[in-house]
Coordinates of C-alpha atoms and ligand atoms in Angstrom, one line a residue:
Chain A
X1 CA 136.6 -233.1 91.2
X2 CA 133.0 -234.1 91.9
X3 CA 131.1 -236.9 90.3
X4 CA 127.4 -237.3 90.8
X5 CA 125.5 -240.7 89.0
X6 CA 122.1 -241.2 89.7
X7 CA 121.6 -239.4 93.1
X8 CA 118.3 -239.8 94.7
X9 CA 116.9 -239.0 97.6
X10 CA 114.0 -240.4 99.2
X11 CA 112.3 -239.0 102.3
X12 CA 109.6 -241.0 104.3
X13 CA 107.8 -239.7 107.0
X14 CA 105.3 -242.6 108.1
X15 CA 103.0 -243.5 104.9
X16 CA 104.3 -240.1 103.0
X17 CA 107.1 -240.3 101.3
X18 CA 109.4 -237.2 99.5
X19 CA 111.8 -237.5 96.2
X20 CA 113.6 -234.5 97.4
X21 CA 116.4 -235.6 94.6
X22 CA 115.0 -237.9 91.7
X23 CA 118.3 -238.9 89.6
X24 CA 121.0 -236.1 89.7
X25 CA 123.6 -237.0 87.3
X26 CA 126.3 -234.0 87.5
X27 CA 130.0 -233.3 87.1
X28 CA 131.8 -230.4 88.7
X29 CA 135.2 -229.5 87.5
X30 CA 138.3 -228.7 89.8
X31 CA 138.5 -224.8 90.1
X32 CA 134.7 -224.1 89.2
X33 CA 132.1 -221.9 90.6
X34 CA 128.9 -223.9 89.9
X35 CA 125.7 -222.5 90.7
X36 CA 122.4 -224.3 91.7
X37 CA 119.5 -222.4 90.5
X38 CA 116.0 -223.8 91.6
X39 CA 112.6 -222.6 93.4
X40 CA 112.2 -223.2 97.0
X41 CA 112.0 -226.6 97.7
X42 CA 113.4 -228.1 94.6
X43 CA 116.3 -230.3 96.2
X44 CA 119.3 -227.7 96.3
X45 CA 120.0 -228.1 99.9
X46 CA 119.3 -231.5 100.0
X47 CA 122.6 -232.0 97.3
X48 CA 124.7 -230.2 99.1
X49 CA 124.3 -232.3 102.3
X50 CA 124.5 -235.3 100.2
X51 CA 127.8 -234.2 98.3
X52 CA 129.8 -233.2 101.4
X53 CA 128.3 -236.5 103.3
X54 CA 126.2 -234.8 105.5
X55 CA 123.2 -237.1 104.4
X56 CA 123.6 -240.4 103.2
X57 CA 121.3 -240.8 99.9
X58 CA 118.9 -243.6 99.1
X59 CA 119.9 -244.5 95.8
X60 CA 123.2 -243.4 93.5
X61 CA 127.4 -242.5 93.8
X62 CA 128.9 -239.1 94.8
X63 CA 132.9 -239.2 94.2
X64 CA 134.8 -236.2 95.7
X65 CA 138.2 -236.4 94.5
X66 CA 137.7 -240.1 93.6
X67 CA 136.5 -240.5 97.1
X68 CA 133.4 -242.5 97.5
X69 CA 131.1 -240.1 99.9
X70 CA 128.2 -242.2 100.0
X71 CA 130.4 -245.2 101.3
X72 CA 132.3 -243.5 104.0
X73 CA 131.4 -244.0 107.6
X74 CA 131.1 -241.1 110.0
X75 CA 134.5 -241.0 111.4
X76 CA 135.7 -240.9 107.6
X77 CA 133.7 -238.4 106.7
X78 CA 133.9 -235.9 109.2
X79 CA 137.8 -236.3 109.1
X80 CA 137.2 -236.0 104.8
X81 CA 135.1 -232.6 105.9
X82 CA 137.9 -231.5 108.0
X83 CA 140.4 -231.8 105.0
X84 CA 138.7 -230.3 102.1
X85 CA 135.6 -228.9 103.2
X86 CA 134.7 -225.4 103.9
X87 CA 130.4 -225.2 104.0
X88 CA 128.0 -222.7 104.4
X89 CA 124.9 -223.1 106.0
X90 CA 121.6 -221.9 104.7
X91 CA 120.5 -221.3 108.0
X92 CA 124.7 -220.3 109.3
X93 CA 124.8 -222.8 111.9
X94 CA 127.3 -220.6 114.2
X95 CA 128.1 -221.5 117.9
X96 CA 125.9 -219.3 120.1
X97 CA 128.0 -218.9 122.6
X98 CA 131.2 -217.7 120.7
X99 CA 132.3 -214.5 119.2
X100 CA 132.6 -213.9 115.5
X101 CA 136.5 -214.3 116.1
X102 CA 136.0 -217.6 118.1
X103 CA 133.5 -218.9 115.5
X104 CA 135.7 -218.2 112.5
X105 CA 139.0 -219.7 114.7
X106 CA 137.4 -223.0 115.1
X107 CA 138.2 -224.7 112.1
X108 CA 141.6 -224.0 112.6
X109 CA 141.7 -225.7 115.7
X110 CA 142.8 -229.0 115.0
X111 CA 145.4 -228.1 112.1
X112 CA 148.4 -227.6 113.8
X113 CA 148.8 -223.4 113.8
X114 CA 149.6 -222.1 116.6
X115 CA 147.0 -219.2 118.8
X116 CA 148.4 -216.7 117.1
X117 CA 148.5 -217.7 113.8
X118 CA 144.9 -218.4 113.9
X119 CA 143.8 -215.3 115.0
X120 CA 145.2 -213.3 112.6
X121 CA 143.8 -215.1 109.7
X122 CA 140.3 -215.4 111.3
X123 CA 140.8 -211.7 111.6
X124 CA 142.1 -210.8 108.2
X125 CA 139.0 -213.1 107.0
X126 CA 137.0 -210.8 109.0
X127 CA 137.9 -208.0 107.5
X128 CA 137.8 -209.0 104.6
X129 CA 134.1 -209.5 104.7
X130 CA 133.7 -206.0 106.4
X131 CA 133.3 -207.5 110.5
X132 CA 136.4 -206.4 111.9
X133 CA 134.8 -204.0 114.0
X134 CA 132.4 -207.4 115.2
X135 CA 135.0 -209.6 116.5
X136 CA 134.0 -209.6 119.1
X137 CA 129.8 -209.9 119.4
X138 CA 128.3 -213.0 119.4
X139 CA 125.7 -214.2 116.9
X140 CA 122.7 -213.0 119.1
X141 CA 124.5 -209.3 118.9
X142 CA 125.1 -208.8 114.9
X143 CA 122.2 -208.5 112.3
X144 CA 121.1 -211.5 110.3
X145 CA 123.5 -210.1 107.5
X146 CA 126.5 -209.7 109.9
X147 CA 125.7 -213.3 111.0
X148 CA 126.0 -214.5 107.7
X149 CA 129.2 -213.2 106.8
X150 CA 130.8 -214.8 109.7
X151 CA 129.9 -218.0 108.7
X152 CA 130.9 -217.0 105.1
X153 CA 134.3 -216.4 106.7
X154 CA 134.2 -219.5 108.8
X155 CA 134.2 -221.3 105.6
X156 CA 136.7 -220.0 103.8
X157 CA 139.3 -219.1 106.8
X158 CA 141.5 -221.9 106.2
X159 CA 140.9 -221.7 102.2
X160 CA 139.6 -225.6 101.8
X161 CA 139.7 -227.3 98.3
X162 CA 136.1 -227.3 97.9
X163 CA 133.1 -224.8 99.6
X164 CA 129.4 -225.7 99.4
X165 CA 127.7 -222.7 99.8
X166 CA 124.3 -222.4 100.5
X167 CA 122.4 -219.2 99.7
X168 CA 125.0 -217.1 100.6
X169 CA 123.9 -213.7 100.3
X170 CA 120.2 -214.6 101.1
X171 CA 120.2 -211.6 103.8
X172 CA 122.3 -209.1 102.3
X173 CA 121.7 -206.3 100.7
X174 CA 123.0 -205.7 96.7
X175 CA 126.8 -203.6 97.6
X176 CA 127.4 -206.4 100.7
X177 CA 126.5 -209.3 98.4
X178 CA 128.8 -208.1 95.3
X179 CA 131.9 -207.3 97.8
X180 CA 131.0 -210.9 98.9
X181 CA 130.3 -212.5 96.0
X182 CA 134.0 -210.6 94.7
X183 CA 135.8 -211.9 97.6
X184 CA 134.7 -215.5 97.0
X185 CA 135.2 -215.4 93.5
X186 CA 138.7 -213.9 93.8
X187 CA 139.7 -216.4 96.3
X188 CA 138.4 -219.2 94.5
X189 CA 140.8 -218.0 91.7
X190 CA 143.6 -217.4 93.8
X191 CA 143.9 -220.8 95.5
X192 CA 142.1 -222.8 92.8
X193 CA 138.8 -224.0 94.9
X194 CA 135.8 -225.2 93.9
X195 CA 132.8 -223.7 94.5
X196 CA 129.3 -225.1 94.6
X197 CA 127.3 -222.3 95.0
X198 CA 122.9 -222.6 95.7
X199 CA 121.6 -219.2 95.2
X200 CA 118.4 -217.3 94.2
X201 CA 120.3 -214.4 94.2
X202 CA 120.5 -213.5 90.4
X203 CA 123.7 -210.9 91.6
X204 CA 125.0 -214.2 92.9
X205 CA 124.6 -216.4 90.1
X206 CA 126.3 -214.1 87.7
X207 CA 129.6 -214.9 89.3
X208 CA 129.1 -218.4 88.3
X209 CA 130.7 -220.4 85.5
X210 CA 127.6 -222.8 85.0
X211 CA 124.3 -222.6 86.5
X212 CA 121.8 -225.8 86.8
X213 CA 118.6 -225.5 86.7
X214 CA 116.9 -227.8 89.3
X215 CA 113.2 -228.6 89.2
X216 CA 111.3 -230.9 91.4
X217 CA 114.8 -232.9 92.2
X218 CA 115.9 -233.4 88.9
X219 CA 118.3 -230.8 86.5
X220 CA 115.9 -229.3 84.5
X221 CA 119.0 -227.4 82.1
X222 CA 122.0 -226.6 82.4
X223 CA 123.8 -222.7 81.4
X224 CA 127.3 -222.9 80.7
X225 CA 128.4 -219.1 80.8
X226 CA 131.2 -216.6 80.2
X227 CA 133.6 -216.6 83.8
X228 CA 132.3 -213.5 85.0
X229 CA 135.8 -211.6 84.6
Chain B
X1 CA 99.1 -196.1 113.4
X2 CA 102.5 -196.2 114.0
X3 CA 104.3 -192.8 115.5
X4 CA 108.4 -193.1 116.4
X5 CA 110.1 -190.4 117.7
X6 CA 113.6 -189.7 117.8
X7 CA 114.4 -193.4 118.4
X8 CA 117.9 -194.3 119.8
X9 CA 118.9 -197.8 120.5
X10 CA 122.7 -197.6 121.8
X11 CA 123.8 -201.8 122.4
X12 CA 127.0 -201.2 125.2
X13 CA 129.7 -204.5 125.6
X14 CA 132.4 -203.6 128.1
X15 CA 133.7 -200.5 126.9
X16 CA 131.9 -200.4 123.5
X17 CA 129.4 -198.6 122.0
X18 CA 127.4 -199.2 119.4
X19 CA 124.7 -196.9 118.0
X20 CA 121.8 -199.3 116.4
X21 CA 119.8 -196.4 116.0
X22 CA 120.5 -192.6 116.1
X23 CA 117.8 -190.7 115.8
X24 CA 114.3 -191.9 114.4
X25 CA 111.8 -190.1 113.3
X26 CA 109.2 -191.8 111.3
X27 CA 105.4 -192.1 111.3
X28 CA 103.3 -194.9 109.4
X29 CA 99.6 -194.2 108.4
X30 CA 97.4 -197.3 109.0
X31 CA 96.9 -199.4 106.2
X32 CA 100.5 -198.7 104.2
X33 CA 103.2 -200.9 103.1
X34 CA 106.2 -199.2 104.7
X35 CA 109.4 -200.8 103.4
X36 CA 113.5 -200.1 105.4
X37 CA 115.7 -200.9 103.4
X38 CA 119.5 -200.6 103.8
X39 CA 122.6 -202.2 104.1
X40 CA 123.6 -204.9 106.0
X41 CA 123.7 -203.6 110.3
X42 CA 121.7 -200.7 109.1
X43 CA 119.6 -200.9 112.3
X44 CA 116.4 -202.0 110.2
X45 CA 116.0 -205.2 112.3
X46 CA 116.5 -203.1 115.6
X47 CA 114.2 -200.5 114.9
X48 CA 111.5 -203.5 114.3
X49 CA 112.0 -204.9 117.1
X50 CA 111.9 -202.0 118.9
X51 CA 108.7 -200.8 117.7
X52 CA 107.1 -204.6 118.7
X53 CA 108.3 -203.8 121.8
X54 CA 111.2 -207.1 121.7
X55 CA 113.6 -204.5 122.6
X56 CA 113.7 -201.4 125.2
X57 CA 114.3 -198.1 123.4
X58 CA 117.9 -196.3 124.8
X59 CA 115.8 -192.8 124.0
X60 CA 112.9 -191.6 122.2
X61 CA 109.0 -192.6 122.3
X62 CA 106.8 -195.1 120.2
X63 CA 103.0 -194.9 120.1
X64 CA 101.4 -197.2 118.5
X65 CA 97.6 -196.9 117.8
X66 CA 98.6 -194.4 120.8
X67 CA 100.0 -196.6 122.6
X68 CA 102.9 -195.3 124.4
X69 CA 105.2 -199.0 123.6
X70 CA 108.1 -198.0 125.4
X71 CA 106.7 -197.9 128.5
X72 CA 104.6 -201.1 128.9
X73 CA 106.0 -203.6 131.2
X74 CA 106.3 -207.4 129.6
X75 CA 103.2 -208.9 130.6
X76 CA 101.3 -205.6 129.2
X77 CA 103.6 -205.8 125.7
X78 CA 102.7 -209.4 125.5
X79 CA 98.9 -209.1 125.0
X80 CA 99.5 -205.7 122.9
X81 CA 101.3 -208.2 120.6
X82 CA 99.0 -211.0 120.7
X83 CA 96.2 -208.7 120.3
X84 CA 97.3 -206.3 117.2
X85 CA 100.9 -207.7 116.1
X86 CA 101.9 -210.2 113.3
X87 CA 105.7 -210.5 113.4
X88 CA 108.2 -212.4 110.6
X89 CA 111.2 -213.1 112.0
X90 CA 114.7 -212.9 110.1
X91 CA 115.3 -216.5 111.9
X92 CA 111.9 -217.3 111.3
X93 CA 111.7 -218.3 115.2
X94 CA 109.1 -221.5 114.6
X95 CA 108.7 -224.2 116.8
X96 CA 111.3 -227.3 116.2
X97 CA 109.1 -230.2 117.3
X98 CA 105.8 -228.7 116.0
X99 CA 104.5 -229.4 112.3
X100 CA 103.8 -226.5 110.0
X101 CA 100.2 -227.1 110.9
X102 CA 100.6 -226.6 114.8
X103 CA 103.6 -223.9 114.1
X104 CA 100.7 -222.1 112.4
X105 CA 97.7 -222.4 115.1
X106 CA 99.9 -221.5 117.5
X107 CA 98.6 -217.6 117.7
X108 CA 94.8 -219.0 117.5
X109 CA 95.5 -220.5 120.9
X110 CA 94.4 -218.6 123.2
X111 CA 91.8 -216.8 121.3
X112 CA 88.5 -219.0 122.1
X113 CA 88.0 -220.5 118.2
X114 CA 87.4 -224.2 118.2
X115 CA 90.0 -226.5 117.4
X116 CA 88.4 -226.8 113.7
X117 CA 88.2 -223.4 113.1
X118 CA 91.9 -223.3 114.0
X119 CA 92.8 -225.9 111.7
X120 CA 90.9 -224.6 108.8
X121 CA 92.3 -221.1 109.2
X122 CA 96.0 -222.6 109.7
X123 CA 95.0 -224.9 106.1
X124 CA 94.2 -222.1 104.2
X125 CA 97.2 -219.8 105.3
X126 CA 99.3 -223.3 104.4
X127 CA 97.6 -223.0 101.4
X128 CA 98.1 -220.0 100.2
X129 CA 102.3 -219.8 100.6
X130 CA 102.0 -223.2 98.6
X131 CA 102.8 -225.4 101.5
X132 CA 99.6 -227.8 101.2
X133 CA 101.3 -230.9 101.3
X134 CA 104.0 -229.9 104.0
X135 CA 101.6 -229.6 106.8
X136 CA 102.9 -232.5 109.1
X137 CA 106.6 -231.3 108.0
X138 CA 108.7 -230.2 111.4
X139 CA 111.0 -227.4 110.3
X140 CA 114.0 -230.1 109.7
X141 CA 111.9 -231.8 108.0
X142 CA 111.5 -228.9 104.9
X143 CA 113.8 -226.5 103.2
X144 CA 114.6 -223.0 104.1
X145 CA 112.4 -221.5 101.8
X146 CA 109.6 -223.5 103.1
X147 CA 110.3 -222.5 106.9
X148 CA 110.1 -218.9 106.1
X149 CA 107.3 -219.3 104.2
X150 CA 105.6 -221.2 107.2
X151 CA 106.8 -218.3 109.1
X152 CA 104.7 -215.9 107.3
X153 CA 101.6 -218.0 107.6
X154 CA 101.6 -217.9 111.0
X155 CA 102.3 -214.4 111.2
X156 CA 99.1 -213.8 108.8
X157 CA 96.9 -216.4 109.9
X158 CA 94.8 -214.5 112.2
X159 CA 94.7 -210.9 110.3
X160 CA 96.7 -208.9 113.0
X161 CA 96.2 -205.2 112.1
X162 CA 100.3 -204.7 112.2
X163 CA 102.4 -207.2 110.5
X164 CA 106.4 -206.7 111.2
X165 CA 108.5 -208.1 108.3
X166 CA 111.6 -208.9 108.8
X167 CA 113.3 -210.1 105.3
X168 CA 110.3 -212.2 105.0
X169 CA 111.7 -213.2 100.8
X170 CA 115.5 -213.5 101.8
X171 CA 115.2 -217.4 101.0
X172 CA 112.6 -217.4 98.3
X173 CA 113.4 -217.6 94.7
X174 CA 111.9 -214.9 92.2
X175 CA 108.7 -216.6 91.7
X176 CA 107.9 -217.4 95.3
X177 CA 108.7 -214.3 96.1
X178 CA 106.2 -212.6 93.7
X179 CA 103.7 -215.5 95.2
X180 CA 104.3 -214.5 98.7
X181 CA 104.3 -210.5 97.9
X182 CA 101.0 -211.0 95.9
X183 CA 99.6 -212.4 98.8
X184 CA 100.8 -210.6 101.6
X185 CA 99.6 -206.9 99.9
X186 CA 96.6 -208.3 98.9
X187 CA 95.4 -209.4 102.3
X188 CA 97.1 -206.1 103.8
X189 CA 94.3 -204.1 101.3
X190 CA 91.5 -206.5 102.0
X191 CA 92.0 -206.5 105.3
X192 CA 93.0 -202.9 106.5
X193 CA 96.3 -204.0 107.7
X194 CA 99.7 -201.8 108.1
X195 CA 102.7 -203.6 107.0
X196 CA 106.0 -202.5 108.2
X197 CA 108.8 -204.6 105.9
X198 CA 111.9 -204.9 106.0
X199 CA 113.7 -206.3 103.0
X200 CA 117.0 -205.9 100.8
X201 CA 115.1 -207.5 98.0
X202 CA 113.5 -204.8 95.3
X203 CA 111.1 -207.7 93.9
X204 CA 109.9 -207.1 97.8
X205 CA 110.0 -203.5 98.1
X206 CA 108.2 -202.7 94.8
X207 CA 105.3 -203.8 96.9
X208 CA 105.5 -200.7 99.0
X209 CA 104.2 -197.2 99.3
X210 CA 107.3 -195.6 100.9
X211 CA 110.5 -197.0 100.7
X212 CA 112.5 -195.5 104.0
X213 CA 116.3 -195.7 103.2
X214 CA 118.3 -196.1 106.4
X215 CA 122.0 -196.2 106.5
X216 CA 124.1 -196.5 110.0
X217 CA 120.9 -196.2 112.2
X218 CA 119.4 -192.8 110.9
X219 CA 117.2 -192.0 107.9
X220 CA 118.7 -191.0 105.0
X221 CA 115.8 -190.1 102.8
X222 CA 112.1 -191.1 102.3
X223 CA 110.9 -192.7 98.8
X224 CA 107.6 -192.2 97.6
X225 CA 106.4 -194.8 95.3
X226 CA 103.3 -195.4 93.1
X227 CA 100.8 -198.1 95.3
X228 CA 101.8 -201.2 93.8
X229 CA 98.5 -201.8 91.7
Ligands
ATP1 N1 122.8 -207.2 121.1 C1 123.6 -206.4 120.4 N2 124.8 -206.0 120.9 C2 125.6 -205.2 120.2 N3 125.4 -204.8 118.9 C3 124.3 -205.2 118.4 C4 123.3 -206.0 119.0 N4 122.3 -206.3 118.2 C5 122.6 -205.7 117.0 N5 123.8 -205.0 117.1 C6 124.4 -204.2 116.1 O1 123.4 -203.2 115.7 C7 123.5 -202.9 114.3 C8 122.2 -203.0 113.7 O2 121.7 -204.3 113.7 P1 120.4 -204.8 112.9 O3 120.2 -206.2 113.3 O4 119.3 -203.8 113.2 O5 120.8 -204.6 111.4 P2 120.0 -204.9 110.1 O6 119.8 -203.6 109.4 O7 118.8 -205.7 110.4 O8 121.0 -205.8 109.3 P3 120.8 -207.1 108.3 O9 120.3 -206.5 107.0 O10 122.2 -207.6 108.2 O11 119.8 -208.0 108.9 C9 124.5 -204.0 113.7 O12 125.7 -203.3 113.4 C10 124.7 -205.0 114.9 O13 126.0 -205.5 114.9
ATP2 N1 113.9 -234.4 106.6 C1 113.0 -234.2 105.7 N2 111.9 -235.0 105.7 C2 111.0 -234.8 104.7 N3 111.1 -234.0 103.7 C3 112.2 -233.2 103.6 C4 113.2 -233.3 104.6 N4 114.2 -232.4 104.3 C5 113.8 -231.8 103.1 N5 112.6 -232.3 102.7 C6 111.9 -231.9 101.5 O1 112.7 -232.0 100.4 C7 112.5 -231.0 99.5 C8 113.9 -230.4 99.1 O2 114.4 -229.7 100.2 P1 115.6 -228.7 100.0 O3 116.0 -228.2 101.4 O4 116.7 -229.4 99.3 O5 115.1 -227.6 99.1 P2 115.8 -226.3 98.6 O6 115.9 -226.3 97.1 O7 117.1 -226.1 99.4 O8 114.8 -225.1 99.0 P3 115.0 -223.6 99.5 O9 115.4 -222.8 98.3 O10 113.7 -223.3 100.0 O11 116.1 -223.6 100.5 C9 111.6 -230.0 100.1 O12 110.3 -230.1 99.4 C10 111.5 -230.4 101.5 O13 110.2 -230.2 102.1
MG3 MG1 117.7 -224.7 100.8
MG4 MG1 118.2 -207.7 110.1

């Protein structure tokens, strides 16, 4: 479902310039939960930005579902996000001024369900990841951890074909990130989405059907593994 | 160097209550490594803040090196901050449109070194997290990892006797974490310093003397652990 040739990235900043991604040449398989395992810095976030078009790269293709990322214009992509996309952000990215409920709505917004509809699957999401007694704080009144798990949520709300997820569980603690890490993995099964996954998070990894090693931009290795049920 | 006592922090929206913190009692002996851990909305980043004096206490009294915190006025828990605190932020909170360099200088401002001893000082931090060649980097302009790591610099860089932690590994991999945790007891023991961390991680927390385990804003037991080394 995702076909990666050649990916680079190149950075310049004045005379300086950065290979954040050296020749990534990767294929992900409809249904899998493929991890990207990699020191900080090593180009993980940088991938995912390029796979789901949120960076253009300098050099290389990306197909997503014979879809040509790298060739699409902004209009195309966003509405290409829109469709299939669910991501989560290293950093969240949440709207400030909206609840968790509000924030975990949005997506939903443009699809056709009516209010009611949308709130009770932004709710049940909720709940699911253990906020239903949040919906209604804002970022700036839920711990980091809390904050995270809305935009987990957010993501997977309105169960898109394909979720970038990156670092996941980076501010939870070992029970929240295996109820997490279960509920992703569960859905994923359920309604047959792909998952790529970045995580340093050893308890997040395990849930992974591959794992690449990524060094300095470029796959180092890469671990195919039991499916963790 | 640090005495709480019977620390509540009670957040109220509309009709709602919420109990961050129910009923603290902890002291911290200078020169420890005091970790909180616990689950996710445990109240570990509240009672941080609190104790920095970020937040007003709902009940209860801090002293830290005897000084009664809850009861300094902003412009008087400014300059106790600037004068003894060092604070990692779980959003790392740096500057968008400075470099890591002038992120890093920032606290040297307004403390009468030249501009070069600034710059050397900020270099060496830089340095020593492994972020030597990201010093003209702006925050977008490097990964997550790196931000957080810039983050600690800064909140090292001039040798505050209290250093607040707050998740300071969450986006580190295994081996920057040990980097990072090497280097942050190691200047705690060279230099006196008292480091109250917060972190979910146990690569983190083996670093500490006491382990403080709080669950739903009270502490549920107290782990005494072998000094690191
Ligand atoms: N401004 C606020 N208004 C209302 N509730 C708040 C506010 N800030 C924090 N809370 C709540 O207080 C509780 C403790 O928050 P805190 O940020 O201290 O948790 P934490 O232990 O740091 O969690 P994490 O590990 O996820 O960072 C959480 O349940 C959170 O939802
Ligand atoms: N806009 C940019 N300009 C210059 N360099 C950049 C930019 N964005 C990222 N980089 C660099 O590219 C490299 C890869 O960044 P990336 O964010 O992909 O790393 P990562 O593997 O996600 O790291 P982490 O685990 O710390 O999140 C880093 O060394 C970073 O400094
Ligand atoms: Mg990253
Ligand atoms: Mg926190």
């Amino acid at each position: 479902i995702i076909k990666i040739e050649n990916l680079k990235k190149v950075y310049r900043m004045g005379q300086e310039k950065v290979y954040a991604l050296n020749g990534i040449n990767l294929d992900v398989v409809k249904g899998e939960i493929c991890c990207l395992f990699g020191t900080s810095g090593s180009g993980k976030s940088t991938l995912l930005n390029l796979v789901a078009g949120l960076e253009k790269p300098t050099r290389g293709s990306i197909l997503v579902k014979n879809i040509p990322i790298e060739k699409l214009n902004e209009k195309q992509l966003a509405k290409f996000r829109q469709k299939y996309v669910g991501f989560i952000f290293q950093s969240y990215n949440l709207m400030p001024n909206l609840t968790a409920l509000e924030n975990v709505t949005l997506p939903l917004m443009f699809k056709g369900y009516s209010r009611k509809a949308r709130e009770k699957a932004a709710v049940k999401m909720l709940k699911a990841v253990g906020l239903g007694n949040r919906l209604n704080h804002k970022p700036n009144q839920m711990s980091g951890g809390q904050q995270q798990r809305v935009s987990i949520a957010r993501a997977f709300v309105e169960k898109p074909e394909i979720i970038f997820a990156d670092e996941p569980t980076g501010n939870l603690d070992t029970k929240t990130t295996e109820e997490v890490m279960e509920l992703i993995a569960g859905m994923a099964e359920q309604y047959g989405q792909t998952i790529l996954l970045v995580s340093h998070d050893t308890e997040a990894s395990d849930y992974a059907d591959r794992i690449v090693h990524i060094r300095d931009g470029e796959i180092e290795r890469i671990e195919e593994k039991e499916k963790y049920k």
